[in-house]
């Protein structure tokens, strides 16, 4: 049952067995996202998922980590997720963690007892795209959720023992809202206290509204220099107690990895050195990643 479109997974899931239990994203309206454009959302029936699990697990019976694709698998009901987790454990005796993409509203739709029960059944990390902590940017980009909702979702999920891996998109507000993006994203992250935090640079993908807004001049894309300034402003505002920080996706200008709060000053020093290096493009976005 191969995917008929590129299969997306977080960079940290490179070593996991990827099982495509759904196709596409049930929301699929974010103006910057080209991941599932043109892909009709399909929530595969549980008997079809069971056949997929049986076939894939037979090939890799020693699997310890599974990532369930595609977008927002957490939107499935508690009962369906519980059945999938139970079936996976039956087929994979060494399985230690099952991870998924999760929108805030899908987490909030589940009572605390269900979140705890999913954790007990092996659900481990929820990858949530905050994208921005700025409500105006989330509204403009049709994220379909507020920062307030996502903060509450992250807090509730982590209180239930799940790990939150939260993603922020640098440059999402363009030049017009870079200050608000930095300030409000740091505030939202401080309230969430995610265990994992990733920064990606937003890349305008042809066919998305974000791209056409830039082409039309209604959105001023950040220069390479301004993206680093924005990241520096967010890092300066972070007050995190125990978070793994990553900005090492191929969209990033330089790969960075750190543990917060321990490495905060080193991170700020590295970003300052980059800003002072004279190597960053101050008039344009800099080189486009190889994968585009
Ligand atoms: S960013 Fe996430 S929620 Fe938005 S359309 Fe893309 S996959 Fe769906």
mmCIF file of N, CA and C in Angstrom, residues 29-32 134-145 172-174 176-177 209-210 213 218-219:
data_model
loop_
_atom_site.group_PDB
_atom_site.id
_atom_site.type_symbol
_atom_site.label_atom_id
_atom_site.label_comp_id
_atom_site.label_asym_id
_atom_site.label_seq_id
_atom_site.Cartn_x
_atom_site.Cartn_y
_atom_site.Cartn_z
ATOM 1 N N UNK A 29 -5.509 23.502 4.937
ATOM 2 C CA UNK A 29 -5.867 24.858 4.502
ATOM 3 C C UNK A 29 -4.802 25.905 4.826
ATOM 4 N N UNK A 30 -3.738 25.511 5.498
ATOM 5 C CA UNK A 30 -2.726 26.502 5.874
ATOM 6 C C UNK A 30 -2.111 27.083 4.602
ATOM 7 N N UNK A 31 -2.039 28.403 4.541
ATOM 8 C CA UNK A 31 -1.670 29.073 3.284
ATOM 9 C C UNK A 31 -0.194 28.893 2.911
ATOM 10 N N UNK A 32 0.623 28.444 3.868
ATOM 11 C CA UNK A 32 2.058 28.287 3.608
ATOM 12 C C UNK A 32 2.431 26.842 3.305
ATOM 13 N N UNK A 134 1.770 34.193 17.395
ATOM 14 C CA UNK A 134 1.045 35.447 17.137
ATOM 15 C C UNK A 134 -0.321 35.130 16.527
ATOM 16 N N UNK A 135 -1.373 35.535 17.226
ATOM 17 C CA UNK A 135 -2.735 35.173 16.776
ATOM 18 C C UNK A 135 -3.047 35.752 15.392
ATOM 19 N N UNK A 136 -2.553 36.964 15.109
ATOM 20 C CA UNK A 136 -2.855 37.586 13.804
ATOM 21 C C UNK A 136 -2.229 36.772 12.675
ATOM 22 N N UNK A 137 -1.020 36.274 12.892
ATOM 23 C CA UNK A 137 -0.356 35.473 11.852
ATOM 24 C C UNK A 137 -1.094 34.146 11.665
ATOM 25 N N UNK A 138 -1.495 33.541 12.771
ATOM 26 C CA UNK A 138 -2.227 32.259 12.664
ATOM 27 C C UNK A 138 -3.538 32.455 11.921
ATOM 28 N N UNK A 139 -4.183 33.585 12.169
ATOM 29 C CA UNK A 139 -5.444 33.893 11.500
ATOM 30 C C UNK A 139 -5.207 34.113 9.997
ATOM 31 N N UNK A 140 -4.213 34.938 9.690
ATOM 32 C CA UNK A 140 -3.900 35.245 8.279
ATOM 33 C C UNK A 140 -3.537 33.990 7.498
ATOM 34 N N UNK A 141 -2.854 33.066 8.136
ATOM 35 C CA UNK A 141 -2.371 31.889 7.417
ATOM 36 C C UNK A 141 -3.351 30.718 7.501
ATOM 37 N N UNK A 142 -4.532 30.969 8.061
ATOM 38 C CA UNK A 142 -5.606 29.967 8.126
ATOM 39 C C UNK A 142 -5.161 28.672 8.807
ATOM 40 N N UNK A 143 -4.430 28.849 9.908
ATOM 41 C CA UNK A 143 -3.984 27.672 10.663
ATOM 42 C C UNK A 143 -5.177 26.898 11.236
ATOM 43 N N UNK A 144 -6.240 27.633 11.494
ATOM 44 C CA UNK A 144 -7.435 26.939 11.993
ATOM 45 C C UNK A 144 -7.410 26.726 13.489
ATOM 46 N N UNK A 145 -6.394 27.247 14.179
ATOM 47 C CA UNK A 145 -6.278 27.113 15.628
ATOM 48 C C UNK A 145 -5.664 28.396 16.173
ATOM 49 N N UNK A 172 7.301 33.528 9.034
ATOM 50 C CA UNK A 172 5.900 33.322 8.647
ATOM 51 C C UNK A 172 5.107 34.627 8.600
ATOM 52 N N UNK A 173 5.463 35.601 9.423
ATOM 53 C CA UNK A 173 4.728 36.875 9.425
ATOM 54 C C UNK A 173 5.318 37.900 8.472
ATOM 55 N N UNK A 174 6.372 37.499 7.746
ATOM 56 C CA UNK A 174 7.024 38.445 6.852
ATOM 57 C C UNK A 174 7.651 39.596 7.644
ATOM 58 N N UNK A 176 6.556 42.557 7.994
ATOM 59 C CA UNK A 176 5.519 43.337 8.653
ATOM 60 C C UNK A 176 5.289 42.918 10.112
ATOM 61 N N UNK A 177 5.374 41.594 10.380
ATOM 62 C CA UNK A 177 5.063 41.134 11.749
ATOM 63 C C UNK A 177 6.208 40.350 12.395
ATOM 64 N N UNK A 209 -0.768 29.994 -1.211
ATOM 65 C CA UNK A 209 -1.083 31.419 -1.159
ATOM 66 C C UNK A 209 0.087 32.228 -0.611
ATOM 67 N N UNK A 210 0.834 31.646 0.290
ATOM 68 C CA UNK A 210 2.017 32.331 0.839
ATOM 69 C C UNK A 210 2.957 32.722 -0.308
ATOM 70 N N UNK A 213 1.369 35.483 -2.481
ATOM 71 C CA UNK A 213 1.410 36.781 -1.795
ATOM 72 C C UNK A 213 2.793 37.423 -1.938
ATOM 73 N N UNK A 218 2.431 41.487 -1.726
ATOM 74 C CA UNK A 218 1.602 41.816 -0.564
ATOM 75 C C UNK A 218 2.203 41.237 0.726
ATOM 76 N N UNK A 219 3.207 40.390 0.582
ATOM 77 C CA UNK A 219 3.934 39.857 1.749
ATOM 78 C C UNK A 219 5.419 40.102 1.501
#
